[in-house]
mmCIF file of C-alpha atoms and ligand atoms in Angstrom:
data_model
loop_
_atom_site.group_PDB
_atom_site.id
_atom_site.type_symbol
_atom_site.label_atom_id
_atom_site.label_comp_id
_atom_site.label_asym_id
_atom_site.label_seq_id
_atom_site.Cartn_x
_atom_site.Cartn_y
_atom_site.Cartn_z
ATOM 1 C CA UNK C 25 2.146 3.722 1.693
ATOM 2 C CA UNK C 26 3.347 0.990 -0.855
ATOM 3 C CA UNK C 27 3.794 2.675 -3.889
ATOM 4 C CA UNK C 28 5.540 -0.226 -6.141
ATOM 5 C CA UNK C 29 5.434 -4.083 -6.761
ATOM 6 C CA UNK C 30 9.407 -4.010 -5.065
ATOM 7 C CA UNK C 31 8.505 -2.248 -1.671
ATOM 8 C CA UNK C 32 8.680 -4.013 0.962
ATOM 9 C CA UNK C 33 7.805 -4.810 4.822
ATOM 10 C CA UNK C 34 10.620 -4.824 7.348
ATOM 11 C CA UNK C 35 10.248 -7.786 9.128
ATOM 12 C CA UNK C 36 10.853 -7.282 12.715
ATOM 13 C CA UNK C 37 14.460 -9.070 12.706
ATOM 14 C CA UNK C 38 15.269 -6.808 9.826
ATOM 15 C CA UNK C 39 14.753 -8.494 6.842
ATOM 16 C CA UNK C 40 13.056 -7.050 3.977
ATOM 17 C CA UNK C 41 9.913 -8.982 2.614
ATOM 18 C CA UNK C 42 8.012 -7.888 -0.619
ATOM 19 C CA UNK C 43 4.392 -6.660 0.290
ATOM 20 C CA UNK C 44 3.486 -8.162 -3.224
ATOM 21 C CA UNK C 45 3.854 -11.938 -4.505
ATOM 22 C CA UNK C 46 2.995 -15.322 -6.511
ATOM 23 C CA UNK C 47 1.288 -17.982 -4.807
ATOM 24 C CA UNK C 48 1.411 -20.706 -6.741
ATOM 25 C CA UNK C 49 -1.007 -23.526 -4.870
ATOM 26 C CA UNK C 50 -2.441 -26.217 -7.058
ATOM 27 C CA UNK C 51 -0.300 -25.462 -9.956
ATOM 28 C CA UNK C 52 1.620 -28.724 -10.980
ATOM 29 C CA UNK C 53 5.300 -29.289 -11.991
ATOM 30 C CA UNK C 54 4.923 -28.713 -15.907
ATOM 31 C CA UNK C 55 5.719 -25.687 -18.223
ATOM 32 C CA UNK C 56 2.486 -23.931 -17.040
ATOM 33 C CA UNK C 57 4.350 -23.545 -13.791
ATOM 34 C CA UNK C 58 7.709 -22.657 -14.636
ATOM 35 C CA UNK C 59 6.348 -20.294 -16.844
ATOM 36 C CA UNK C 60 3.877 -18.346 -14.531
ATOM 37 C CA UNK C 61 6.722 -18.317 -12.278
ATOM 38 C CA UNK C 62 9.384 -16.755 -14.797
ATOM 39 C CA UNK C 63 6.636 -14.348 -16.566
ATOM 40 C CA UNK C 64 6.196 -12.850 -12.793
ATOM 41 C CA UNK C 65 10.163 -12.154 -12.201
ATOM 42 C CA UNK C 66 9.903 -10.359 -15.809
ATOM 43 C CA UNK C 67 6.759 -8.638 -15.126
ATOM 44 C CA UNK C 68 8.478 -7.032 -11.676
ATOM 45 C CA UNK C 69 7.397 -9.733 -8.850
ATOM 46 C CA UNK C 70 9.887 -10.378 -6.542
ATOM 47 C CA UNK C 71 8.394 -12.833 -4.133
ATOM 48 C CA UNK C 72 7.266 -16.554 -5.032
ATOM 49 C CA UNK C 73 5.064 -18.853 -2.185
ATOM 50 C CA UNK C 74 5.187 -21.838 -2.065
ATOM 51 C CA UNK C 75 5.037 -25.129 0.062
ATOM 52 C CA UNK C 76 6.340 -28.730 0.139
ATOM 53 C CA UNK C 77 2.920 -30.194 0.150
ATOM 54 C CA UNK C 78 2.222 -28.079 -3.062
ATOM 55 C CA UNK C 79 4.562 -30.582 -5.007
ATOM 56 C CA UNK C 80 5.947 -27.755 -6.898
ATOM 57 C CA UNK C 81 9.160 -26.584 -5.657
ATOM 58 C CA UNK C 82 11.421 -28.333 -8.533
ATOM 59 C CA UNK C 83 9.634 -26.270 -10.834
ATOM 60 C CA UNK C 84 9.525 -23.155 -8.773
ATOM 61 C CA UNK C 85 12.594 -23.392 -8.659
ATOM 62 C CA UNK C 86 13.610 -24.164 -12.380
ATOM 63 C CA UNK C 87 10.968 -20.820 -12.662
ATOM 64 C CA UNK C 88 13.557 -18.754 -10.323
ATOM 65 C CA UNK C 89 16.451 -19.549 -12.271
ATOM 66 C CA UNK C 90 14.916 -18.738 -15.445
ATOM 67 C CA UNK C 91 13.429 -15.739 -14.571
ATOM 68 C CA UNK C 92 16.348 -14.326 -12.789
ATOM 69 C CA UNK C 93 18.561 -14.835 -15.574
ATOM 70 C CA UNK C 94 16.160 -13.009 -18.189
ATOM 71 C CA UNK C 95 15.338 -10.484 -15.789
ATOM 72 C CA UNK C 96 19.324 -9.890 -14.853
ATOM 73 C CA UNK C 97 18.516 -9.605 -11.482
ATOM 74 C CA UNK C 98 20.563 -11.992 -8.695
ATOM 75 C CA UNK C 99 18.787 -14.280 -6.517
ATOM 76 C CA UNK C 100 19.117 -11.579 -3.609
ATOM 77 C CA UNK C 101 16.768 -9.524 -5.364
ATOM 78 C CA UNK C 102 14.002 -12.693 -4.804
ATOM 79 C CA UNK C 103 11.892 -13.533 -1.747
ATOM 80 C CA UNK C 104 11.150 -17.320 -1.543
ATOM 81 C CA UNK C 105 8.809 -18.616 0.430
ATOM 82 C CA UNK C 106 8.309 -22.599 1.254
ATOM 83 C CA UNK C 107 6.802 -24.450 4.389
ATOM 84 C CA UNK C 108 6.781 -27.496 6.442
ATOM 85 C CA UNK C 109 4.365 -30.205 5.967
ATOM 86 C CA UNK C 110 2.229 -31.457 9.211
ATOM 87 C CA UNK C 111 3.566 -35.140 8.388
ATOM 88 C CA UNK C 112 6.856 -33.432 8.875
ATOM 89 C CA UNK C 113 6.845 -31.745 11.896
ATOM 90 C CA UNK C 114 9.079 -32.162 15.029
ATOM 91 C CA UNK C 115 12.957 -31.495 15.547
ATOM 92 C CA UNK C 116 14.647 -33.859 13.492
ATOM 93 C CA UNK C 117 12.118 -34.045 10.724
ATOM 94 C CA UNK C 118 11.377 -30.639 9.826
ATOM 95 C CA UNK C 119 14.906 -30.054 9.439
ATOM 96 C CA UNK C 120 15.425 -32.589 7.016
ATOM 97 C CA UNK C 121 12.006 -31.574 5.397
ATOM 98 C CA UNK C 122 13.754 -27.968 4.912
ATOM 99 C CA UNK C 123 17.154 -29.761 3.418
ATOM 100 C CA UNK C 124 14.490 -31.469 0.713
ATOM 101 C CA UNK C 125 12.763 -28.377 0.025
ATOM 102 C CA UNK C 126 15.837 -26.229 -0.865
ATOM 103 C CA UNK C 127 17.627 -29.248 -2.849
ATOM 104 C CA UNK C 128 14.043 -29.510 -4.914
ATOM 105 C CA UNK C 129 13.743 -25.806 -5.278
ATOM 106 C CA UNK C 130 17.960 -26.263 -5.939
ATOM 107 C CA UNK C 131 18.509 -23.256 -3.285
ATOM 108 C CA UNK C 132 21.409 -22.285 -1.133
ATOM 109 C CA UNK C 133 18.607 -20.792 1.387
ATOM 110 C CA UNK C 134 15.107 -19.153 1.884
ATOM 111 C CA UNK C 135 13.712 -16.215 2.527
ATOM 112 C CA UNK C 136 11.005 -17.707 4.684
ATOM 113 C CA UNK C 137 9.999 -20.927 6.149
ATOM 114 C CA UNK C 138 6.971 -21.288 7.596
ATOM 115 C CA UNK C 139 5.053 -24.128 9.565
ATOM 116 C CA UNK C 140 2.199 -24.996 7.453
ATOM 117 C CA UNK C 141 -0.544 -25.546 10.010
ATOM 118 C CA UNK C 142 -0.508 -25.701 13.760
ATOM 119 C CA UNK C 143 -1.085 -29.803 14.427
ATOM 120 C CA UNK C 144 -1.514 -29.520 18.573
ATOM 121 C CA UNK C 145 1.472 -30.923 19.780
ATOM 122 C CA UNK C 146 3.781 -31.236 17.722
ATOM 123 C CA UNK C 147 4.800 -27.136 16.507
ATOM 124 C CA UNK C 148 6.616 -26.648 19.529
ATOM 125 C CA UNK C 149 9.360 -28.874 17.977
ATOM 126 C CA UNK C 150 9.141 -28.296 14.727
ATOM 127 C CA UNK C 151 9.795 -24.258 16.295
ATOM 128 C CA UNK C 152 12.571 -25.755 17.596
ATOM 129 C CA UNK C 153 14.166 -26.627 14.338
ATOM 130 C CA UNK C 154 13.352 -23.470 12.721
ATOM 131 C CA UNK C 155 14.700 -21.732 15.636
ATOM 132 C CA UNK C 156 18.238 -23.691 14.648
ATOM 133 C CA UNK C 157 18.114 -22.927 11.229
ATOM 134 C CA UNK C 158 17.464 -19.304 11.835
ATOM 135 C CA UNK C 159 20.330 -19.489 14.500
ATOM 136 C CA UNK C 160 22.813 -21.168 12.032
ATOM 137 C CA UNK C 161 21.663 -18.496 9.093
ATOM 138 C CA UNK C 162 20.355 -21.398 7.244
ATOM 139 C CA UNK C 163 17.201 -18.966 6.475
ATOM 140 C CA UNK C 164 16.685 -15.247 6.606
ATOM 141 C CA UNK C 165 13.059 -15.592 8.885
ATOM 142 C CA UNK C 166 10.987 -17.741 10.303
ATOM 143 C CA UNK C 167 7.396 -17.914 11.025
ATOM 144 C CA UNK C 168 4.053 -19.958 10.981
ATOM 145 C CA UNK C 169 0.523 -20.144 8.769
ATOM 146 C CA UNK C 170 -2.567 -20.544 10.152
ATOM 147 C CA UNK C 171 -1.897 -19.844 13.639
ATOM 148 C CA UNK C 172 -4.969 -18.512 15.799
ATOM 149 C CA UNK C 173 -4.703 -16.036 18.274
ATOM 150 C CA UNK C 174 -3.954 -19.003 21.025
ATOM 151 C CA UNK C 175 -1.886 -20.938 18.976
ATOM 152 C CA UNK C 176 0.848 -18.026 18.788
ATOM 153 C CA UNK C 177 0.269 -17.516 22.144
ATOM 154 C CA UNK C 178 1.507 -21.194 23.525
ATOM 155 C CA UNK C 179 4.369 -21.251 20.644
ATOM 156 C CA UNK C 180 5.983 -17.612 22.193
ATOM 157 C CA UNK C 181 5.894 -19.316 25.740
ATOM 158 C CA UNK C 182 8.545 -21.297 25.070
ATOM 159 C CA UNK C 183 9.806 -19.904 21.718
ATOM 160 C CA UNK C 184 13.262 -18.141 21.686
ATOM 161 C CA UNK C 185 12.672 -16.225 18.474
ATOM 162 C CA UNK C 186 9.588 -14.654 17.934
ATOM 163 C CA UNK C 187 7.759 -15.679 14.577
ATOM 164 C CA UNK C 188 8.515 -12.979 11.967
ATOM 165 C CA UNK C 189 5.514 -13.840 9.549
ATOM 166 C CA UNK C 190 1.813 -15.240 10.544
ATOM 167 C CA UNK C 191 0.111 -16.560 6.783
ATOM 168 C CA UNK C 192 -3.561 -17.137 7.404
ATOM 169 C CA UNK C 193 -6.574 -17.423 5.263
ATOM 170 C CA UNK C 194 -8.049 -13.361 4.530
ATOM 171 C CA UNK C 195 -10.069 -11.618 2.072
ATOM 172 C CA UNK C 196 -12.895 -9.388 2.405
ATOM 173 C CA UNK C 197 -15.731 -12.067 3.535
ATOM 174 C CA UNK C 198 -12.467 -12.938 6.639
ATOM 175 C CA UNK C 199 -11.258 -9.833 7.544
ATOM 176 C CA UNK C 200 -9.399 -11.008 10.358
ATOM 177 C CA UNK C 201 -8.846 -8.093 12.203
ATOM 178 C CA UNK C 202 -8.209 -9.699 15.689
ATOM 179 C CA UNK C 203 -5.535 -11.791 14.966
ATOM 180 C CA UNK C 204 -4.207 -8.895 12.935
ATOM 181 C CA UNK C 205 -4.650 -6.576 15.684
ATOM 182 C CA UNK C 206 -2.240 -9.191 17.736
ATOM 183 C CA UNK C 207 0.332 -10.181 15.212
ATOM 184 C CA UNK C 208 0.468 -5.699 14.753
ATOM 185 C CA UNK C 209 1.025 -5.762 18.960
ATOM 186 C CA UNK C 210 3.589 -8.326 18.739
ATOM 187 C CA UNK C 211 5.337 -6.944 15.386
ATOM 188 C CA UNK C 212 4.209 -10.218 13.253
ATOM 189 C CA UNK C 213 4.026 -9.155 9.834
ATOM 190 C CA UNK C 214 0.111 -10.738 8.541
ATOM 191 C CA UNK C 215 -0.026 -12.078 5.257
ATOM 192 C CA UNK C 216 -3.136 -13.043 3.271
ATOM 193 C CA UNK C 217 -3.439 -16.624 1.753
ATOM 194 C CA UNK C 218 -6.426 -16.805 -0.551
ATOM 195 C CA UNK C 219 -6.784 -13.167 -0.558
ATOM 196 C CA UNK C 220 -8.871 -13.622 -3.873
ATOM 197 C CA UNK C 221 -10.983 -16.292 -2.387
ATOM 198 C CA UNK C 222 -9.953 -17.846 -4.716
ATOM 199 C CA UNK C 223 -11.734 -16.630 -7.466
ATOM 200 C CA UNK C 224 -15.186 -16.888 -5.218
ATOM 201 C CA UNK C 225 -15.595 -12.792 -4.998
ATOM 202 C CA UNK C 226 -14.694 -11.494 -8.114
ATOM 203 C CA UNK C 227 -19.129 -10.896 -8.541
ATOM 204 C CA UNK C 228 -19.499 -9.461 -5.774
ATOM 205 C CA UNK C 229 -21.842 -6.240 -6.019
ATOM 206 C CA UNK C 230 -20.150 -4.008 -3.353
ATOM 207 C CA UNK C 231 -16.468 -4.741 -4.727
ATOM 208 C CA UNK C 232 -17.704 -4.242 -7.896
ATOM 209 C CA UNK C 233 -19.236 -0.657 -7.468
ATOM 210 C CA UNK C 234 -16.037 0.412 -6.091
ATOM 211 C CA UNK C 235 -13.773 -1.125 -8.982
ATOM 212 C CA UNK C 236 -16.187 1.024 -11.517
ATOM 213 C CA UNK C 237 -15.628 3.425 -9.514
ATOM 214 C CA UNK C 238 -11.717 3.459 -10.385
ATOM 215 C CA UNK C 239 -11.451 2.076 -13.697
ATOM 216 C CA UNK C 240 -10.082 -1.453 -11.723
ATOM 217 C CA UNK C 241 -10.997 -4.544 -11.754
ATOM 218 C CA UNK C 242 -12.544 -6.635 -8.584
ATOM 219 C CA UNK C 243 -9.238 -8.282 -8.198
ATOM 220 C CA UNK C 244 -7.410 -5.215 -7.945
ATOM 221 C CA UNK C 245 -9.455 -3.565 -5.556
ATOM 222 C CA UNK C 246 -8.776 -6.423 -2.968
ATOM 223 C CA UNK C 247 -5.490 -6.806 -3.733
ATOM 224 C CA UNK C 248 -4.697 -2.874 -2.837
ATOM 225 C CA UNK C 249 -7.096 -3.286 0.064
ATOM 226 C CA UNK C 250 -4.349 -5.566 1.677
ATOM 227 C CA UNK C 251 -1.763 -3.529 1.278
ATOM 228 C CA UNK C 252 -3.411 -0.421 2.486
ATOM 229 C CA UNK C 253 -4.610 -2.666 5.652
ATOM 230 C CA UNK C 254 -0.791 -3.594 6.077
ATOM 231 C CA UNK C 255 -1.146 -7.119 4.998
ATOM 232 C CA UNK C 256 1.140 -8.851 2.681
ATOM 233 C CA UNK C 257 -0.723 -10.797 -0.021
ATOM 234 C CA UNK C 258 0.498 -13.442 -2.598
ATOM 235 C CA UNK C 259 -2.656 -13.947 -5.399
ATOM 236 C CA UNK C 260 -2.187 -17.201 -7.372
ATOM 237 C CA UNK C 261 -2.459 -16.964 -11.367
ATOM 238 C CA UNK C 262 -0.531 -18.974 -13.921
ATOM 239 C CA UNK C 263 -2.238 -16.347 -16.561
ATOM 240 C CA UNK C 264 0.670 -13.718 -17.618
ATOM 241 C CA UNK C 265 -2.571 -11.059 -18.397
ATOM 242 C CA UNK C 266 -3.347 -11.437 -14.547
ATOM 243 C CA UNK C 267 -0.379 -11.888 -12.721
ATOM 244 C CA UNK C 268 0.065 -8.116 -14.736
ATOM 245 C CA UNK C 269 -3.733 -7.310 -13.576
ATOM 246 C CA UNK C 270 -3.157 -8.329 -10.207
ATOM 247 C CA UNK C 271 0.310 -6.258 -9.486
ATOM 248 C CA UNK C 272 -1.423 -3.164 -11.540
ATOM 249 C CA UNK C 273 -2.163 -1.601 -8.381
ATOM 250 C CA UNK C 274 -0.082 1.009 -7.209
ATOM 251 C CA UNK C 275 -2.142 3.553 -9.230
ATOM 252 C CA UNK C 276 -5.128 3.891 -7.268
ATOM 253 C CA UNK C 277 -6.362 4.739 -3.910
ATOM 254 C CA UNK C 278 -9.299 3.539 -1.999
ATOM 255 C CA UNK C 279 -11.049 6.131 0.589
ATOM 256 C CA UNK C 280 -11.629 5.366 3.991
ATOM 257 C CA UNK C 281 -15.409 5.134 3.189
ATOM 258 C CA UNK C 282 -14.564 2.610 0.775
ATOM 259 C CA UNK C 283 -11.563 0.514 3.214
ATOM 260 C CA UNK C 284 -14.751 0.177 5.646
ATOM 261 C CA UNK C 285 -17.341 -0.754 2.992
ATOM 262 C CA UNK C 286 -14.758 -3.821 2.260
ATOM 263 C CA UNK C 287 -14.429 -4.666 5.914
ATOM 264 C CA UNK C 288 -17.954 -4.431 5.977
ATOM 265 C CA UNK C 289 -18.448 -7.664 3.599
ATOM 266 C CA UNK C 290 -16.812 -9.720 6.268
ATOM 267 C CA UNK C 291 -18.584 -13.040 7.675
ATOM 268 C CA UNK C 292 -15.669 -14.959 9.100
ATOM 269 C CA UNK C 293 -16.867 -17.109 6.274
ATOM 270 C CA UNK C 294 -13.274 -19.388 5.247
ATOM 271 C CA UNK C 295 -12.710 -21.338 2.140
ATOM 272 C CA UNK C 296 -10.079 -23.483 3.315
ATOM 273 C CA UNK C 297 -9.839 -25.574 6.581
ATOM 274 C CA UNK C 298 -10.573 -24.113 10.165
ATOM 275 C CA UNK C 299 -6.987 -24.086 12.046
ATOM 276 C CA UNK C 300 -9.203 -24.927 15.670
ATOM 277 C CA UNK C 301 -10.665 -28.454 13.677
ATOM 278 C CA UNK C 302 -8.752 -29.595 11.175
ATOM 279 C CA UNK C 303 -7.976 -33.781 10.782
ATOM 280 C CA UNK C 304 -4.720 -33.558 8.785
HETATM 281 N N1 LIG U 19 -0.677 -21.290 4.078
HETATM 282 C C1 LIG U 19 -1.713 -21.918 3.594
HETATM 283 O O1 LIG U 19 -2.309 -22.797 4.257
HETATM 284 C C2 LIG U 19 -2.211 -21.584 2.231
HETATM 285 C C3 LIG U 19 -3.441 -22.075 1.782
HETATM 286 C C4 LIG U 19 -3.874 -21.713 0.507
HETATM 287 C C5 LIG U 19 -3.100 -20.872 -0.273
HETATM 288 N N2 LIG U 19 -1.873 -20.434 0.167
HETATM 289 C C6 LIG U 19 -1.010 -19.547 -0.674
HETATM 290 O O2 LIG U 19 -1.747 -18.406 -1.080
HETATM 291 C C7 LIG U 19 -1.743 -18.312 -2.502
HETATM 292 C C8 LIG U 19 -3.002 -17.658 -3.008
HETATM 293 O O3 LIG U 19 -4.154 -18.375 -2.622
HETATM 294 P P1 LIG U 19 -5.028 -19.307 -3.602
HETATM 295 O O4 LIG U 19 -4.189 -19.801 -4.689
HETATM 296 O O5 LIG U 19 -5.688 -20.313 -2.735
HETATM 297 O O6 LIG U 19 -6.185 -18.383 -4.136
HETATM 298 P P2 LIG U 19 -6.357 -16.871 -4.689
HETATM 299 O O7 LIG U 19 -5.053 -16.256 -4.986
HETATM 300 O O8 LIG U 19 -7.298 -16.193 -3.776
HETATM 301 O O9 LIG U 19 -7.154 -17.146 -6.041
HETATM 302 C C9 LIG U 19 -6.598 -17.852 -7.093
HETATM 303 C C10 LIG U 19 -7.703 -18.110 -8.129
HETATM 304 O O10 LIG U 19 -8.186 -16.900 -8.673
HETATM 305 C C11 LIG U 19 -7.940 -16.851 -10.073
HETATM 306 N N3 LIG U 19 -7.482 -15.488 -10.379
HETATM 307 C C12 LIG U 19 -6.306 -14.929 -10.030
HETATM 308 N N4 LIG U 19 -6.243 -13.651 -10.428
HETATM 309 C C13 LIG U 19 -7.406 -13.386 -11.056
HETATM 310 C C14 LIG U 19 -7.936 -12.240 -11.692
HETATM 311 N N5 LIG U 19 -7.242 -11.110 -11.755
HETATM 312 N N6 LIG U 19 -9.170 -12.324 -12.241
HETATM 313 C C15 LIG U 19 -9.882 -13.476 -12.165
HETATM 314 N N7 LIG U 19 -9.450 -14.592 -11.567
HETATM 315 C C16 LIG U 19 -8.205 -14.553 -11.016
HETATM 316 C C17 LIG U 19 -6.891 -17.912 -10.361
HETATM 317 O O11 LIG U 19 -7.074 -18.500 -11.632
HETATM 318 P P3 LIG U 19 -5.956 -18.488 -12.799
HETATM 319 O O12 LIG U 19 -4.714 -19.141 -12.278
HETATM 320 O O13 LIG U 19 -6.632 -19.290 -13.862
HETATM 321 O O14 LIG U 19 -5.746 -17.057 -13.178
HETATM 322 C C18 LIG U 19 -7.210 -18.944 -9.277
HETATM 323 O O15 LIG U 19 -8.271 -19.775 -9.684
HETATM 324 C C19 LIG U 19 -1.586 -19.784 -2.915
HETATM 325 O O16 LIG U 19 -1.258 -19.945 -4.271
HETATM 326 C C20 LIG U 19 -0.552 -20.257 -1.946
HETATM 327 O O17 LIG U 19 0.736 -19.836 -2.335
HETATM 328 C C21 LIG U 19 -1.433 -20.768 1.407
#
């Protein structure tokens, strides 16, 4: 089991990828930014998500610098994690969308590129390009967000490297155990966008009981539910007391009884867009 905010998954090309990290969606470039980013480095997170749509990377990346330097730890010791816009995807244009993305973030490489959402059509190319920058060693893994069971299905027909990472939409109320149960077959690492819901279940009545329970807080008891279902997760704060709270959780154990209660809460009930209907 995970027992610290550094351990992580072994992604099935080899590379090491933190179970535990900062998203950092709808926070703009400013000093609220730069700072949640640097006060997670100090406070032990080494993995930072973000995307090119999230208009953030300069000062992600300004965050990375910072934080590395006052944390005296090299930018090996950091997982980053950006993505490719649907206006940018096919060969051509998702490799210049990555070349943008490391000069904002002012990278020599990423961890992890992912493609942001599967537009019919048009991933298959955009695979292509990540399969080339892969290849070249322009990035340590590849993979894709919001891909259904189907979707992966059609990319690995014609895909030469398998994806490494699958980032969809989970939390207890979308448990998505079948497309887990796949990407676990296939050995595609799952990780949990929105595990929080965004803030949306921090009442709830079940999670709450079981938080009393341990002396945790709502938060915490999702976040450690990931990581005891094998999912990576990346909660979003820009407040240092909760980017603590949330990474506080390699001190506790949930039962079996209470893993299943959690499931239990699930409705297949998203907050964000449905990857079968989406118009952008
Ligand atoms: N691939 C995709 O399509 C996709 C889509 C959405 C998100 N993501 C990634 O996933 C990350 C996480 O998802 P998310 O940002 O949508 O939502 P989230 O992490 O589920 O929730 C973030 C919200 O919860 C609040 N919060 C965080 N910790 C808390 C705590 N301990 N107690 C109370 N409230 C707390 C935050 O507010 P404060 O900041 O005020 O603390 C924020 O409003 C994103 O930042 C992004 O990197 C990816």
């Amino acid at each position: 089991m995970v027992k610290n905010l550094q351990d992580t998954t072994t992604l099935h090309n080899g590379v090491e990828m933190p179970w535990f990290g900062l998203g950092v969606f709808k926070v703009e470039e400013g000093p609220e930014l730069v700072n949640a980013v640097k006060v997670a480095i100090k406070h032990g997170y080494r993995s930072i998500d973000t995307a090119a749509i999230y208009e953030n990377e300069e000062g992600v990346g300004q965050g990375i610098r910072e934080g590395l330097k006052e944390a005296g730890i090299s930018r090996e010791d950091l997982f980053v994690t950006s993505k490719v816009w649907n206006a940018d995807l096919g060969y051509e244009s998702t490799i210049a969308a990555y070349e943008k993305s490391l000069k904002k973030l002012g990278l020599e490489y990423l961890d992890l590129y992912l493609i942001h959402w599967p537009v019919e059509g048009k991933y298959k190319e955009a695979w292509r390009a990540l399969e080339t920058l892969y290849k070249e060693g322009k990035v340590k893994a590849i993979g894709v967000s919001n891909f259904q069971i189907h979707h992966l299905k059609d990319l690995m027909e014609d895909a030469e490297v398998k994806p490494m990472v699958n980032q969809v939409e989970c939390h207890p109320r979308l448990t998505q155990k079948e497309v887990q149960a796949f990407c676990k077959e296939q050995g595609i690492q799952l990780e949990a966008w929105s595990p929080l819901m965004q803030g949306e279940l921090l009442d709830n009545d079940v999670l709450q009981a079981i938080a009393t329970k341990h002396g945790k807080s709502v938060a915490q008891v999702i976040l450690r539910w990931d990581l005891q279902n094998g999912i990576v997760t990346i909660p979003k704060s820009t407040k240092e007391h909760r980017i603590v709270e949330n990474s506080t959780v390699f001190d506790f154990e949930l039962t079996e009884e209470e893993m299943n209660q959690i499931d239990g809460l699930n409705q297949n009930h998203r907050v964000g867009p449905d990857p079968d209907n989406f118009d952008f």
